[in-house]
Amino acid sequence: MTTRSKIALSDLCYLDIERGVLYKSGLSYPFSKSQTLILQCLAQSIGHPTPKITLTKYIWGEASESVDRLLYQNIHRIRHKLEDDAHNPQYLITVKGFGYMLNHSK
């Protein structure tokens, strides 16, 4: 199921992009405003990498070292809600030297 506002990541896990909520195994996990904006930006090109600079400008309107740290911290927090194993992500993938990608389950 992939619609404008909902993205199925697996049979038991989907994102409601407009509301900024993850539904996983019958539970809901809300995202902060920044985290929701990150997911909205990534969802525009699901399955394809999004450059870090695109994300930082979309969320905060600028790119800088301090904003890069904010992005990294928010990605870290998203993964802890989204992934079964945040250290071995399946859905929110780092594309080394480029940016991040939101994936469907395989």
mmCIF file of C-alpha atoms in Angstrom:
data_model
loop_
_atom_site.group_PDB
_atom_site.id
_atom_site.type_symbol
_atom_site.label_atom_id
_atom_site.label_comp_id
_atom_site.label_asym_id
_atom_site.label_seq_id
_atom_site.Cartn_x
_atom_site.Cartn_y
_atom_site.Cartn_z
ATOM 1 C CA MET A 1 0.000 0.000 0.000
ATOM 2 C CA THR A 2 1.554 3.258 -1.106
ATOM 3 C CA THR A 3 -0.645 6.317 -1.301
ATOM 4 C CA ARG A 4 0.076 9.996 -1.126
ATOM 5 C CA SER A 5 0.146 10.010 2.646
ATOM 6 C CA LYS A 6 0.721 6.383 3.662
ATOM 7 C CA ILE A 7 3.722 4.223 2.893
ATOM 8 C CA ALA A 8 3.728 0.526 3.716
ATOM 9 C CA LEU A 9 7.163 -0.605 4.776
ATOM 10 C CA SER A 10 6.095 -4.152 5.609
ATOM 11 C CA ASP A 11 2.926 -6.097 6.396
ATOM 12 C CA LEU A 12 2.922 -4.815 9.992
ATOM 13 C CA CYS A 13 4.557 -1.420 9.533
ATOM 14 C CA TYR A 14 3.492 1.733 7.721
ATOM 15 C CA LEU A 15 4.137 5.452 7.851
ATOM 16 C CA ASP A 16 1.408 8.061 7.797
ATOM 17 C CA ILE A 17 3.478 10.863 6.294
ATOM 18 C CA GLU A 18 0.886 13.625 6.657
ATOM 19 C CA ARG A 19 0.249 12.918 10.349
ATOM 20 C CA GLY A 20 3.868 12.101 11.188
ATOM 21 C CA VAL A 21 3.071 8.746 12.788
ATOM 22 C CA LEU A 22 4.552 5.282 12.428
ATOM 23 C CA TYR A 23 2.183 2.329 12.921
ATOM 24 C CA LYS A 24 4.119 -0.802 13.797
ATOM 25 C CA SER A 25 2.743 -4.098 15.112
ATOM 26 C CA GLY A 26 -0.469 -2.413 16.265
ATOM 27 C CA LEU A 27 1.241 0.462 18.105
ATOM 28 C CA SER A 28 1.677 4.079 17.033
ATOM 29 C CA TYR A 29 4.864 6.114 17.345
ATOM 30 C CA PRO A 30 4.662 9.863 16.679
ATOM 31 C CA PHE A 31 7.494 11.766 15.022
ATOM 32 C CA SER A 32 8.564 15.331 15.802
ATOM 33 C CA LYS A 33 7.899 18.065 13.242
ATOM 34 C CA SER A 34 11.486 17.925 11.938
ATOM 35 C CA GLN A 35 11.388 14.128 11.712
ATOM 36 C CA THR A 36 8.073 14.287 9.847
ATOM 37 C CA LEU A 37 9.529 16.793 7.365
ATOM 38 C CA ILE A 38 12.551 14.535 6.809
ATOM 39 C CA LEU A 39 10.264 11.586 6.088
ATOM 40 C CA GLN A 40 8.073 13.697 3.783
ATOM 41 C CA CYS A 41 11.122 14.779 1.805
ATOM 42 C CA LEU A 42 12.465 11.207 1.558
ATOM 43 C CA ALA A 43 9.016 9.895 0.573
ATOM 44 C CA GLN A 44 9.033 12.132 -2.509
ATOM 45 C CA SER A 45 11.671 9.843 -4.011
ATOM 46 C CA ILE A 46 11.119 6.562 -2.175
ATOM 47 C CA GLY A 47 13.606 3.930 -3.260
ATOM 48 C CA HIS A 48 16.037 6.585 -4.524
ATOM 49 C CA PRO A 49 18.705 8.469 -2.568
ATOM 50 C CA THR A 50 18.077 12.059 -1.481
ATOM 51 C CA PRO A 51 21.150 14.289 -1.042
ATOM 52 C CA LYS A 52 21.830 15.617 2.474
ATOM 53 C CA ILE A 53 21.803 19.180 1.181
ATOM 54 C CA THR A 54 18.294 18.672 -0.243
ATOM 55 C CA LEU A 55 17.080 17.403 3.128
ATOM 56 C CA THR A 56 18.678 20.189 5.173
ATOM 57 C CA LYS A 57 17.351 22.912 2.887
ATOM 58 C CA TYR A 58 13.865 21.333 2.869
ATOM 59 C CA ILE A 59 13.707 21.111 6.685
ATOM 60 C CA TRP A 60 15.740 24.095 7.904
ATOM 61 C CA GLY A 61 16.160 26.257 4.785
ATOM 62 C CA GLU A 62 19.951 26.151 4.926
ATOM 63 C CA ALA A 63 22.941 23.860 4.809
ATOM 64 C CA SER A 64 25.744 24.110 7.364
ATOM 65 C CA GLU A 65 27.800 21.911 9.653
ATOM 66 C CA SER A 66 25.462 22.488 12.606
ATOM 67 C CA VAL A 67 22.415 21.669 10.448
ATOM 68 C CA ASP A 68 24.178 18.482 9.269
ATOM 69 C CA ARG A 69 24.450 17.444 12.930
ATOM 70 C CA LEU A 70 20.740 18.146 13.445
ATOM 71 C CA LEU A 71 19.942 15.988 10.417
ATOM 72 C CA TYR A 72 22.119 13.152 11.718
ATOM 73 C CA GLN A 73 20.482 13.319 15.179
ATOM 74 C CA ASN A 74 16.992 13.263 13.690
ATOM 75 C CA ILE A 75 17.848 10.346 11.374
ATOM 76 C CA HIS A 76 19.171 8.489 14.434
ATOM 77 C CA ARG A 77 15.922 9.102 16.340
ATOM 78 C CA ILE A 78 13.763 8.112 13.358
ATOM 79 C CA ARG A 79 15.680 4.843 12.996
ATOM 80 C CA HIS A 80 15.138 3.935 16.640
ATOM 81 C CA LYS A 81 11.387 4.165 16.084
ATOM 82 C CA LEU A 82 11.299 2.748 12.573
ATOM 83 C CA GLU A 83 13.812 -0.085 12.521
ATOM 84 C CA ASP A 84 13.818 -3.397 14.383
ATOM 85 C CA ASP A 85 17.606 -3.004 14.561
ATOM 86 C CA ALA A 86 18.644 0.647 14.224
ATOM 87 C CA HIS A 87 22.278 -0.422 13.682
ATOM 88 C CA ASN A 88 21.283 -2.542 10.690
ATOM 89 C CA PRO A 89 18.615 -0.393 9.001
ATOM 90 C CA GLN A 90 16.299 -1.856 6.369
ATOM 91 C CA TYR A 91 14.055 1.140 5.690
ATOM 92 C CA LEU A 92 16.074 4.321 6.294
ATOM 93 C CA ILE A 93 19.361 3.727 4.509
ATOM 94 C CA THR A 94 22.508 5.860 4.569
ATOM 95 C CA VAL A 95 24.014 6.371 1.129
ATOM 96 C CA LYS A 96 27.606 7.039 2.134
ATOM 97 C CA GLY A 97 28.954 10.386 0.981
ATOM 98 C CA PHE A 98 25.595 11.379 -0.515
ATOM 99 C CA GLY A 99 22.540 11.292 1.732
ATOM 100 C CA TYR A 100 19.674 9.003 2.749
ATOM 101 C CA MET A 101 17.051 6.782 1.164
ATOM 102 C CA LEU A 102 13.664 5.543 2.342
ATOM 103 C CA ASN A 103 13.066 1.934 1.259
ATOM 104 C CA HIS A 104 10.088 -0.387 1.060
ATOM 105 C CA SER A 105 10.526 -3.830 2.565
ATOM 106 C CA LYS A 106 11.976 -6.475 0.299
#
